[in-house]
CSV table of C-alpha atoms and ligand atoms in Angstrom, one decimal:
chain,number,residue,atom,x,y,z
O,7,MET,CA,-21.8,13.7,-83.5
O,8,ARG,CA,-24.1,12.6,-80.7
O,9,ALA,CA,-24.2,9.0,-82.0
O,10,ARG,CA,-20.4,8.9,-81.9
O,11,VAL,CA,-20.3,10.1,-78.2
O,12,ILE,CA,-22.8,7.4,-77.3
O,13,THR,CA,-20.8,4.8,-79.1
O,14,LEU,CA,-17.6,6.0,-77.3
O,15,VAL,CA,-19.3,5.9,-73.9
O,16,LEU,CA,-20.6,2.4,-74.6
O,17,LEU,CA,-17.2,1.1,-75.7
O,18,VAL,CA,-15.5,2.6,-72.7
O,19,GLY,CA,-18.2,1.0,-70.5
O,20,ILE,CA,-17.8,-2.4,-72.1
O,21,GLY,CA,-14.0,-2.1,-71.8
O,22,LEU,CA,-14.3,-1.3,-68.1
O,23,SER,CA,-16.7,-4.2,-67.4
O,24,LEU,CA,-14.4,-6.6,-69.2
O,25,LEU,CA,-11.4,-5.4,-67.1
O,26,THR,CA,-13.3,-6.3,-64.0
O,27,LEU,CA,-14.8,-9.5,-65.4
O,28,VAL,CA,-11.7,-11.1,-67.0
O,29,PRO,CA,-9.8,-11.8,-63.7
O,30,ARG,CA,-13.0,-13.3,-62.3
O,31,LEU,CA,-13.5,-15.6,-65.3
O,32,ALA,CA,-9.9,-16.9,-64.7
O,33,GLU,CA,-10.9,-17.8,-61.2
O,34,LEU,CA,-14.0,-19.7,-62.4
O,35,ARG,CA,-13.3,-23.4,-62.2
O,36,GLY,CA,-15.4,-26.4,-63.2
O,37,ALA,CA,-17.4,-27.9,-60.4
O,38,GLY,CA,-15.0,-30.9,-60.4
O,39,ASN,CA,-11.9,-28.7,-60.0
O,40,ASN,CA,-12.0,-28.7,-56.2
O,41,GLN,CA,-8.3,-29.6,-55.7
O,42,GLY,CA,-7.3,-29.5,-52.0
O,43,TYR,CA,-11.0,-29.6,-50.8
O,44,GLU,CA,-11.1,-31.2,-47.3
O,45,PRO,CA,-14.4,-30.6,-45.6
O,46,VAL,CA,-15.1,-31.4,-42.0
O,47,GLN,CA,-17.3,-34.5,-41.8
O,48,PRO,CA,-20.3,-35.1,-39.4
O,49,ILE,CA,-18.3,-37.9,-37.7
O,50,ALA,CA,-14.5,-37.9,-37.4
O,51,TYR,CA,-14.2,-41.1,-39.4
O,52,SER,CA,-10.5,-41.8,-40.2
O,53,HIS,CA,-9.3,-43.6,-43.3
O,54,ARG,CA,-5.8,-43.6,-41.7
O,55,LEU,CA,-7.2,-45.8,-38.9
O,56,HIS,CA,-9.6,-48.0,-40.8
O,57,ALA,CA,-7.9,-48.4,-44.2
O,58,GLY,CA,-4.3,-47.8,-43.0
O,59,GLU,CA,-3.8,-49.2,-39.5
O,60,LEU,CA,-6.7,-51.8,-39.5
O,61,GLN,CA,-6.1,-52.5,-43.2
O,62,ILE,CA,-9.8,-52.8,-44.1
O,63,ASP,CA,-10.1,-53.2,-47.9
O,64,CYS,CA,-11.3,-50.2,-49.7
O,65,GLN,CA,-14.0,-52.2,-51.4
O,66,TYR,CA,-15.3,-53.6,-48.1
O,67,CYS,CA,-17.0,-50.1,-47.8
O,68,HIS,CA,-16.9,-48.9,-51.4
O,69,SER,CA,-18.0,-52.1,-53.1
O,70,GLY,CA,-19.8,-50.1,-55.9
O,71,ALA,CA,-16.5,-49.4,-57.5
O,72,GLN,CA,-16.3,-52.7,-59.4
O,73,ARG,CA,-19.9,-53.1,-60.3
O,74,SER,CA,-21.3,-49.7,-60.8
O,75,ARG,CA,-20.6,-46.2,-62.0
O,76,TYR,CA,-20.3,-44.9,-58.4
O,77,ALA,CA,-18.0,-46.3,-55.7
O,78,GLY,CA,-20.7,-45.4,-53.1
O,79,ILE,CA,-20.5,-44.4,-49.5
O,80,PRO,CA,-21.2,-47.2,-47.0
O,81,ALA,CA,-24.5,-47.3,-45.2
O,82,THR,CA,-24.4,-47.0,-41.4
O,83,GLU,CA,-25.1,-50.7,-41.1
O,84,VAL,CA,-21.7,-51.5,-42.6
O,85,CYS,CA,-20.1,-49.5,-39.7
O,86,MET,CA,-22.2,-51.6,-37.3
O,87,ASN,CA,-20.7,-54.8,-38.5
O,88,CYS,CA,-17.9,-53.8,-36.1
O,89,HIS,CA,-19.3,-51.0,-34.0
O,90,SER,CA,-22.1,-53.1,-32.5
O,91,TYR,CA,-19.1,-54.6,-30.5
O,92,ILE,CA,-16.4,-51.9,-30.6
O,93,LYS,CA,-17.9,-48.9,-28.8
O,94,ALA,CA,-14.7,-47.1,-28.0
O,95,PRO,CA,-11.0,-47.4,-28.8
O,96,ARG,CA,-9.2,-50.3,-27.0
O,97,SER,CA,-6.9,-47.8,-25.2
O,98,ALA,CA,-9.9,-46.1,-23.6
O,99,VAL,CA,-11.5,-49.4,-22.5
O,100,ARG,CA,-8.2,-50.6,-21.1
O,101,ALA,CA,-7.7,-47.3,-19.2
O,102,GLU,CA,-11.1,-47.7,-17.6
O,103,GLU,CA,-10.4,-51.3,-16.7
O,104,LEU,CA,-7.2,-50.3,-14.9
O,105,ALA,CA,-8.8,-47.4,-13.1
O,106,ALA,CA,-11.7,-49.6,-11.9
O,107,GLU,CA,-9.2,-52.3,-10.7
O,108,GLU,CA,-7.3,-49.8,-8.7
O,109,GLU,CA,-10.5,-48.4,-7.1
O,110,GLY,CA,-11.9,-51.9,-6.5
O,111,ARG,CA,-15.1,-51.3,-8.6
O,112,VAL,CA,-16.8,-52.7,-11.6
O,113,PRO,CA,-15.5,-51.1,-14.9
O,114,GLU,CA,-18.0,-48.7,-16.5
O,115,LYS,CA,-19.1,-49.1,-20.1
O,116,VAL,CA,-17.0,-46.7,-22.2
O,117,VAL,CA,-18.6,-45.3,-25.3
O,118,SER,CA,-16.6,-42.9,-27.5
O,119,ALA,CA,-18.1,-39.5,-28.2
O,120,GLU,CA,-17.5,-39.8,-31.9
O,121,LEU,CA,-19.2,-43.2,-32.0
O,122,THR,CA,-22.1,-41.8,-30.0
O,123,LYS,CA,-22.9,-39.7,-33.1
O,124,LEU,CA,-23.2,-43.0,-35.1
O,125,TYR,CA,-25.5,-44.6,-32.5
O,126,ASP,CA,-27.6,-41.4,-32.4
O,127,ALA,CA,-28.0,-41.6,-36.2
O,128,LEU,CA,-29.3,-45.1,-35.9
O,129,ALA,CA,-31.6,-44.0,-33.1
O,130,LEU,CA,-30.3,-46.5,-30.6
O,131,ASP,CA,-30.9,-45.9,-26.8
O,132,ASP,CA,-28.4,-46.3,-24.0
O,133,ASN,CA,-28.8,-50.1,-24.1
O,134,PHE,CA,-28.2,-50.1,-27.9
O,135,LEU,CA,-31.8,-51.0,-28.7
O,136,PRO,CA,-34.0,-49.1,-31.1
O,137,ALA,CA,-35.3,-46.0,-29.3
O,138,ALA,CA,-39.1,-45.8,-29.5
O,139,ASP,CA,-39.2,-42.0,-29.7
O,140,ARG,CA,-36.8,-41.5,-32.6
O,141,GLU,CA,-36.3,-42.4,-36.3
O,142,PRO,CA,-32.9,-43.5,-37.8
O,143,GLN,CA,-31.3,-40.7,-39.9
O,144,PRO,CA,-28.7,-41.2,-42.6
O,145,ILE,CA,-25.4,-39.6,-41.8
O,146,ARG,CA,-24.9,-36.5,-44.0
O,147,TRP,CA,-21.4,-37.1,-45.3
O,148,GLN,CA,-20.0,-34.1,-47.3
O,149,ARG,CA,-19.3,-35.0,-50.9
O,150,ILE,CA,-15.7,-34.2,-51.9
O,151,HIS,CA,-15.0,-35.4,-55.5
O,152,GLN,CA,-17.6,-34.2,-57.9
O,153,LEU,CA,-17.4,-33.8,-61.7
O,154,PRO,CA,-19.7,-31.3,-63.5
O,155,ASP,CA,-22.9,-32.9,-64.9
O,156,PHE,CA,-21.7,-32.8,-68.5
O,157,VAL,CA,-18.8,-35.3,-67.8
O,158,TYR,CA,-19.4,-39.0,-67.8
O,159,PHE,CA,-17.2,-41.0,-65.4
O,160,ASP,CA,-17.5,-44.6,-64.5
O,161,HIS,CA,-15.4,-46.4,-61.8
O,162,ARG,CA,-15.8,-49.9,-63.5
O,163,PRO,CA,-13.5,-49.7,-66.5
O,164,HIS,CA,-10.8,-48.2,-64.3
O,165,VAL,CA,-11.0,-50.9,-61.6
O,166,ALA,CA,-11.2,-53.6,-64.3
O,167,ALA,CA,-8.1,-52.2,-66.0
O,168,GLY,CA,-6.2,-52.4,-62.7
O,169,VAL,CA,-5.9,-48.6,-62.1
O,170,ARG,CA,-5.5,-48.3,-58.3
O,171,CYS,CA,-7.8,-46.1,-56.2
O,172,GLN,CA,-4.7,-44.2,-55.0
O,173,LYS,CA,-3.7,-43.2,-58.6
O,174,CYS,CA,-6.8,-40.9,-58.6
O,175,HIS,CA,-7.5,-40.3,-54.9
O,176,GLY,CA,-4.0,-40.1,-53.5
O,177,PRO,CA,-2.8,-41.9,-50.3
O,178,ILE,CA,-6.3,-42.1,-48.7
O,179,GLU,CA,-5.1,-44.7,-46.2
O,180,THR,CA,-2.9,-42.0,-44.6
O,181,MET,CA,-5.6,-39.4,-44.3
O,182,GLU,CA,-7.4,-38.6,-41.1
O,183,ARG,CA,-9.8,-36.6,-43.2
O,184,VAL,CA,-10.3,-37.1,-47.0
O,185,ARG,CA,-8.8,-34.5,-49.2
O,186,GLN,CA,-9.1,-34.1,-53.0
O,187,VAL,CA,-5.6,-34.6,-54.2
O,188,GLU,CA,-6.0,-34.3,-58.0
O,189,SER,CA,-7.6,-31.5,-60.1
O,190,LEU,CA,-10.0,-33.8,-61.9
O,191,SER,CA,-9.6,-31.5,-64.9
O,192,MET,CA,-10.0,-32.6,-68.5
O,193,GLY,CA,-6.3,-32.4,-69.0
O,194,TRP,CA,-5.7,-34.8,-66.1
O,195,CYS,CA,-8.1,-37.4,-67.5
O,196,VAL,CA,-6.8,-37.1,-71.1
O,197,ASP,CA,-3.1,-37.2,-70.0
O,198,CYS,CA,-3.6,-40.6,-68.4
O,199,HIS,CA,-5.8,-41.9,-71.2
O,200,ARG,CA,-3.0,-41.3,-73.7
O,201,ASP,CA,-0.5,-43.3,-71.6
O,202,PRO,CA,-2.4,-45.0,-68.7
O,203,PHE,CA,0.4,-47.3,-67.6
O,204,GLY,CA,3.3,-44.9,-67.9
O,205,LYS,CA,4.9,-46.8,-70.8
O,206,GLY,CA,5.8,-43.7,-72.8
O,207,GLY,CA,2.9,-43.7,-75.1
O,208,LYS,CA,4.4,-45.5,-78.1
O,209,ALA,CA,2.1,-46.4,-80.9
O,210,THR,CA,1.9,-50.1,-79.7
O,211,ASP,CA,1.2,-49.2,-76.1
O,212,PRO,CA,-2.3,-49.6,-74.6
O,213,VAL,CA,-4.3,-46.4,-74.5
O,214,ALA,CA,-7.8,-45.5,-73.2
O,215,SER,CA,-10.3,-43.6,-75.3
O,216,THR,CA,-9.7,-39.8,-75.9
O,217,ASP,CA,-12.9,-39.5,-78.0
O,218,CYS,CA,-15.0,-36.6,-76.8
O,219,VAL,CA,-18.1,-38.7,-76.6
O,220,SER,CA,-16.4,-41.2,-74.2
O,221,CYS,CA,-16.5,-38.5,-71.5
O,222,HIS,CA,-19.2,-36.1,-72.7
O,223,TYR,CA,-22.8,-37.1,-73.5
J,321,HEC,C1,-14.8,-48.8,-43.1
J,321,HEC,C2,-15.3,-48.2,-44.3
J,321,HEC,C3,-14.3,-47.5,-45.3
J,321,HEC,C4,-13.2,-48.0,-45.8
J,321,HEC,C5,-12.5,-49.4,-45.5
J,321,HEC,C6,-12.7,-47.1,-46.8
J,321,HEC,N1,-13.6,-46.0,-46.8
J,321,HEC,FE1,-13.5,-44.5,-48.1
J,321,HEC,N2,-15.1,-43.6,-47.1
J,321,HEC,C7,-15.8,-44.1,-46.1
J,321,HEC,C8,-16.7,-43.2,-45.6
J,321,HEC,C9,-17.7,-43.3,-44.4
J,321,HEC,C10,-16.6,-42.0,-46.4
J,321,HEC,C11,-17.3,-40.7,-46.3
J,321,HEC,C12,-16.7,-39.8,-45.2
J,321,HEC,C13,-15.3,-39.3,-45.6
J,321,HEC,O1,-15.2,-38.6,-46.6
J,321,HEC,O2,-14.4,-39.6,-44.8
J,321,HEC,C14,-15.5,-42.3,-47.4
J,321,HEC,C15,-15.1,-41.4,-48.3
J,321,HEC,C16,-14.1,-41.7,-49.3
J,321,HEC,C17,-13.8,-40.9,-50.4
J,321,HEC,C18,-14.3,-39.5,-50.7
J,321,HEC,C19,-15.7,-39.6,-51.3
J,321,HEC,C20,-16.1,-38.2,-51.9
J,321,HEC,O3,-17.1,-37.7,-51.3
J,321,HEC,O4,-15.5,-37.7,-52.8
J,321,HEC,C21,-12.8,-41.5,-51.1
J,321,HEC,C22,-12.2,-41.1,-52.4
J,321,HEC,C23,-12.6,-42.8,-50.5
J,321,HEC,N3,-13.4,-42.9,-49.4
J,321,HEC,C24,-11.7,-43.7,-50.9
J,321,HEC,C25,-11.3,-44.8,-50.2
J,321,HEC,C26,-10.1,-45.7,-50.5
J,321,HEC,C27,-9.2,-45.5,-51.7
J,321,HEC,C28,-10.1,-46.6,-49.5
J,321,HEC,C29,-9.0,-47.7,-49.3
J,321,HEC,C30,-7.7,-47.3,-49.2
J,321,HEC,C31,-11.2,-46.4,-48.6
J,321,HEC,N4,-11.9,-45.3,-49.0
J,321,HEC,C32,-11.6,-47.2,-47.5
J,321,HEC,C33,-15.6,-45.4,-45.6
J,321,HEC,C34,-14.6,-46.3,-45.9
J,322,HEC,C1,-9.4,-43.1,-62.8
J,322,HEC,C2,-9.6,-42.4,-61.6
J,322,HEC,C3,-10.2,-43.0,-60.4
J,322,HEC,C4,-10.0,-44.3,-59.8
J,322,HEC,C5,-9.0,-45.3,-60.3
J,322,HEC,C6,-10.9,-44.3,-58.7
J,322,HEC,N1,-11.7,-43.2,-58.6
J,322,HEC,FE1,-13.0,-42.8,-57.2
J,322,HEC,N2,-13.6,-41.1,-58.2
J,322,HEC,C7,-12.9,-40.6,-59.3
J,322,HEC,C8,-13.7,-39.4,-59.8
J,322,HEC,C9,-13.3,-38.6,-61.0
J,322,HEC,C10,-14.8,-39.2,-58.9
J,322,HEC,C11,-15.9,-38.2,-59.0
J,322,HEC,C12,-17.0,-38.9,-59.9
J,322,HEC,C13,-18.2,-38.0,-60.2
J,322,HEC,O1,-18.3,-36.9,-59.8
J,322,HEC,O2,-19.1,-38.6,-60.9
J,322,HEC,C14,-14.7,-40.3,-57.9
J,322,HEC,C15,-15.5,-40.4,-56.8
J,322,HEC,C16,-15.4,-41.4,-55.8
J,322,HEC,C17,-16.2,-41.5,-54.6
J,322,HEC,C18,-17.4,-40.6,-54.3
J,322,HEC,C19,-18.5,-40.7,-55.3
J,322,HEC,C20,-18.9,-42.1,-55.6
J,322,HEC,O3,-18.5,-42.6,-56.7
J,322,HEC,O4,-19.5,-42.8,-54.8
J,322,HEC,C21,-15.7,-42.5,-53.9
J,322,HEC,C22,-16.3,-43.0,-52.6
J,322,HEC,C23,-14.6,-43.1,-54.6
J,322,HEC,N3,-14.4,-42.4,-55.8
J,322,HEC,C24,-13.9,-44.2,-54.2
J,322,HEC,C25,-13.0,-44.9,-55.0
J,322,HEC,C26,-12.4,-46.2,-54.6
J,322,HEC,C27,-12.6,-46.9,-53.3
J,322,HEC,C28,-11.6,-46.5,-55.7
J,322,HEC,C29,-10.8,-47.8,-55.8
J,322,HEC,C30,-11.6,-49.1,-55.8
J,322,HEC,C31,-11.7,-45.5,-56.7
J,322,HEC,N4,-12.5,-44.5,-56.2
J,322,HEC,C32,-11.0,-45.4,-57.9
J,322,HEC,C33,-11.8,-41.1,-59.9
J,322,HEC,C34,-11.3,-42.4,-59.6
J,323,HEC,C1,-14.0,-54.0,-39.8
J,323,HEC,C2,-14.3,-53.3,-38.5
J,323,HEC,C3,-14.7,-51.8,-38.6
J,323,HEC,C4,-15.6,-51.2,-39.4
J,323,HEC,C5,-16.4,-51.8,-40.6
J,323,HEC,C6,-15.7,-49.8,-39.0
J,323,HEC,N1,-14.9,-49.6,-37.9
J,323,HEC,FE1,-14.6,-47.9,-36.9
J,323,HEC,N2,-13.2,-48.7,-35.8
J,323,HEC,C7,-12.9,-50.1,-35.7
J,323,HEC,C8,-11.9,-50.3,-34.7
J,323,HEC,C9,-11.3,-51.7,-34.3
J,323,HEC,C10,-11.8,-49.1,-34.0
J,323,HEC,C11,-11.0,-48.8,-32.7
J,323,HEC,C12,-9.5,-48.9,-32.9
J,323,HEC,C13,-8.8,-48.6,-31.6
J,323,HEC,O1,-8.8,-49.5,-30.7
J,323,HEC,O2,-8.2,-47.5,-31.5
J,323,HEC,C14,-12.6,-48.1,-34.7
J,323,HEC,C15,-12.7,-46.8,-34.4
J,323,HEC,C16,-13.6,-45.9,-34.9
J,323,HEC,C17,-13.7,-44.5,-34.5
J,323,HEC,C18,-12.8,-43.8,-33.4
J,323,HEC,C19,-13.5,-43.7,-32.1
J,323,HEC,C20,-12.7,-42.8,-31.1
J,323,HEC,O3,-13.4,-42.3,-30.2
J,323,HEC,O4,-11.5,-42.7,-31.3
J,323,HEC,C21,-14.7,-43.9,-35.2
J,323,HEC,C22,-15.3,-42.5,-35.1
J,323,HEC,C23,-15.2,-44.9,-36.1
J,323,HEC,N3,-14.4,-46.1,-35.9
J,323,HEC,C24,-16.2,-44.8,-37.0
J,323,HEC,C25,-16.6,-45.7,-38.0
J,323,HEC,C26,-17.6,-45.5,-39.0
J,323,HEC,C27,-18.4,-44.2,-39.2
J,323,HEC,C28,-17.6,-46.6,-39.8
J,323,HEC,C29,-18.5,-46.9,-41.0
J,323,HEC,C30,-18.3,-46.0,-42.1
J,323,HEC,C31,-16.7,-47.6,-39.2
J,323,HEC,N4,-16.1,-47.0,-38.1
J,323,HEC,C32,-16.5,-48.9,-39.6
J,323,HEC,C33,-13.3,-51.0,-36.6
J,323,HEC,C34,-14.3,-50.8,-37.6
J,324,HEC,C1,-4.7,-43.0,-64.0
J,324,HEC,C2,-5.2,-43.1,-65.3
J,324,HEC,C3,-6.6,-42.6,-65.6
J,324,HEC,C4,-7.2,-41.5,-65.3
J,324,HEC,C5,-6.6,-40.3,-64.4
J,324,HEC,C6,-8.5,-41.5,-65.9
J,324,HEC,N1,-8.7,-42.6,-66.6
J,324,HEC,FE1,-10.4,-43.1,-67.6
J,324,HEC,N2,-9.5,-44.9,-68.1
J,324,HEC,C7,-8.3,-45.3,-67.8
J,324,HEC,C8,-8.1,-46.7,-68.2
J,324,HEC,C9,-6.8,-47.5,-68.1
J,324,HEC,C10,-9.3,-47.1,-68.9
J,324,HEC,C11,-9.6,-48.4,-69.5
J,324,HEC,C12,-9.3,-48.5,-70.9
J,324,HEC,C13,-9.7,-49.8,-71.5
J,324,HEC,O1,-10.2,-50.7,-70.8
J,324,HEC,O2,-9.4,-50.0,-72.7
J,324,HEC,C14,-10.2,-45.9,-68.8
J,324,HEC,C15,-11.5,-45.9,-69.3
J,324,HEC,C16,-12.4,-44.8,-69.2
J,324,HEC,C17,-13.7,-44.8,-69.8
J,324,HEC,C18,-14.3,-45.9,-70.6
J,324,HEC,C19,-14.0,-45.5,-72.0
J,324,HEC,C20,-13.8,-46.7,-73.0
J,324,HEC,O3,-13.7,-46.4,-74.2
J,324,HEC,O4,-13.7,-47.8,-72.5
J,324,HEC,C21,-14.2,-43.6,-69.5
J,324,HEC,C22,-15.6,-43.0,-69.9
J,324,HEC,C23,-13.2,-42.9,-68.7
J,324,HEC,N3,-12.1,-43.7,-68.6
J,324,HEC,C24,-13.4,-41.6,-68.2
J,324,HEC,C25,-12.5,-40.9,-67.5
J,324,HEC,C26,-12.7,-39.5,-66.9
J,324,HEC,C27,-13.9,-38.7,-67.2
J,324,HEC,C28,-11.5,-39.2,-66.2
J,324,HEC,C29,-11.2,-38.0,-65.5
J,324,HEC,C30,-12.2,-37.5,-64.5
J,324,HEC,C31,-10.6,-40.4,-66.3
J,324,HEC,N4,-11.2,-41.4,-67.1
J,324,HEC,C32,-9.4,-40.4,-65.7
J,324,HEC,C33,-7.3,-44.6,-67.1
J,324,HEC,C34,-7.5,-43.4,-66.5
J,325,HEC,C1,-11.1,-38.7,-70.7
J,325,HEC,C2,-12.2,-37.8,-70.5
J,325,HEC,C3,-12.4,-36.7,-71.4
J,325,HEC,C4,-12.3,-36.6,-72.8
J,325,HEC,C5,-11.9,-37.7,-73.7
J,325,HEC,C6,-12.7,-35.3,-73.2
J,325,HEC,N1,-13.1,-34.5,-72.1
J,325,HEC,FE1,-13.8,-32.6,-72.1
J,325,HEC,N2,-13.8,-32.6,-70.1
J,325,HEC,C7,-13.5,-33.7,-69.2
J,325,HEC,C8,-13.6,-33.3,-67.9
J,325,HEC,C9,-13.4,-34.1,-66.6
J,325,HEC,C10,-14.0,-31.9,-67.9
J,325,HEC,C11,-14.3,-31.0,-66.7
J,325,HEC,C12,-13.1,-30.2,-66.3
J,325,HEC,C13,-13.4,-29.4,-65.1
J,325,HEC,O1,-14.4,-29.5,-64.4
J,325,HEC,O2,-12.5,-28.6,-64.8
J,325,HEC,C14,-14.1,-31.5,-69.3
J,325,HEC,C15,-14.5,-30.3,-69.7
J,325,HEC,C16,-14.8,-29.9,-71.0
J,325,HEC,C17,-15.3,-28.6,-71.5
J,325,HEC,C18,-15.7,-27.5,-70.6
J,325,HEC,C19,-14.6,-26.4,-70.5
J,325,HEC,C20,-13.5,-26.8,-69.6
J,325,HEC,O3,-12.3,-26.8,-70.0
J,325,HEC,O4,-13.7,-27.0,-68.4
J,325,HEC,C21,-15.4,-28.7,-72.8
J,325,HEC,C22,-15.9,-27.6,-73.8
J,325,HEC,C23,-14.9,-30.0,-73.2
J,325,HEC,N3,-14.5,-30.7,-72.1
J,325,HEC,C24,-14.8,-30.4,-74.5
J,325,HEC,C25,-14.2,-31.6,-75.0
J,325,HEC,C26,-13.9,-32.0,-76.3
J,325,HEC,C27,-14.3,-31.1,-77.5
J,325,HEC,C28,-13.4,-33.3,-76.3
J,325,HEC,C29,-12.9,-34.1,-77.5
J,325,HEC,C30,-11.8,-33.5,-78.2
J,325,HEC,C31,-13.3,-33.7,-74.9
J,325,HEC,N4,-13.8,-32.6,-74.1
J,325,HEC,C32,-12.8,-34.9,-74.5
J,325,HEC,C33,-13.1,-35.0,-69.7
J,325,HEC,C34,-12.9,-35.3,-71.0
């Protein structure tokens, strides 16, 4: 009798804990499943301006995409190819020139507040020379797209097969701040692998591997 009461109590207990656990399990998502994630970055770097308006090629900054697994985030030095000269938006420089002309003075140097963060990271002083009392620090860009460790992904075969960046990352060249557009779920990868070029998936169409070991170690 006593054993049956204990069993009953245990079963009710397990039932109750499952009731509270199951909805939470449904919310659990793989680490890669960060659809919509759009973190604030340490510098308000804009893809809309650089990749959209200025039309800088994606691989000028993400050159890893065609020769390594990772596309890579550019080093601060890549920014300095331009920002050693461009220290503020042209509109701000022009506005200062006009104001100075009107007031009959020499225009002041205009340095944008956002770009000051870049120069601070490089430990440059007011004259853009290495400051003696500080060390350069890497910029701590927040990672956005990230698959779980048990998934193998490599940019190379995709770039080589002619899959455009935007197919997987959305219209990056329109984004002020990068957002993860796709789910990066297994279904998303496999759906494309079955019919990568949208040809309907007939037997003779090119396909990419759907073997488990292609994507899982
Ligand atoms: C002038 C340099 C530059 C160019 C050009 C550029 N990017 Fe970026 N990209 C960055 C920097 C810096 C970051 C990190 C900060 C951020 O997320 O905005 C980044 C981040 C990203 C990320 C998010 C990485 C993550 O953490 O998941 C993606 C995706 C990306 N870029 C794709 C592109 C694509 C596609 C293009 C072309 C349309 C492009 N980028 C052009 C500099 C650049
Ligand atoms: C087939 C889909 C796909 C294509 C095409 C693609 N990416 Fe990615 N990208 C991903 C995935 C998935 C991740 C996350 C990878 C991980 O966590 O290992 C990622 C991560 C990134 C990152 C951050 C991590 C890293 O690899 O450095 C950047 C930057 C990036 N991609 C840029 C680009 C650019 C630029 C292109 C075009 C040249 C491109 N991607 C093409 C799917 C893609
Ligand atoms: C090929 C040249 C080029 C490269 C490389 C480049 N930029 Fe720019 N960037 C520009 C130009 C040009 C402007 C100003 C556009 C204008 O006049 O409005 C600008 C503007 C900016 C601004 C806006 C400043 C403000 O106050 O509005 C920021 C922030 C910025 N860049 C950050 C970066 C970072 C960070 C990198 C490196 C990841 C980078 N840029 C790489 C050309 C470049
Ligand atoms: C938009 C379509 C598309 C998406 C989305 C996509 N892939 Fe691919 N994938 C391809 C194409 C095309 C190839 C190249 C096939 C070839 O060269 O035969 C490829 C090749 C690969 C390869 C090399 C496999 C081999 O046998 O050559 C791996 C690994 C891979 N993809 C992993 C992934 C993972 C993981 C994801 C999801 C995070 C993903 N892919 C999402 C289209 C895609
Ligand atoms: C084209 C790439 C690709 C192939 C092929 C693939 N997977 Fe996955 N798989 C993924 C990705 C990406 C995730 C991570 C999904 C997430 O984070 O939400 C994943 C996740 C998983 C998970 C974790 C549970 C889950 O759904 O998140 C299991 C288990 C799994 N895969 C098993 C398999 C098996 C078994 C096969 C072969 C029949 C296979 N996978 C083939 C890309 C792939």
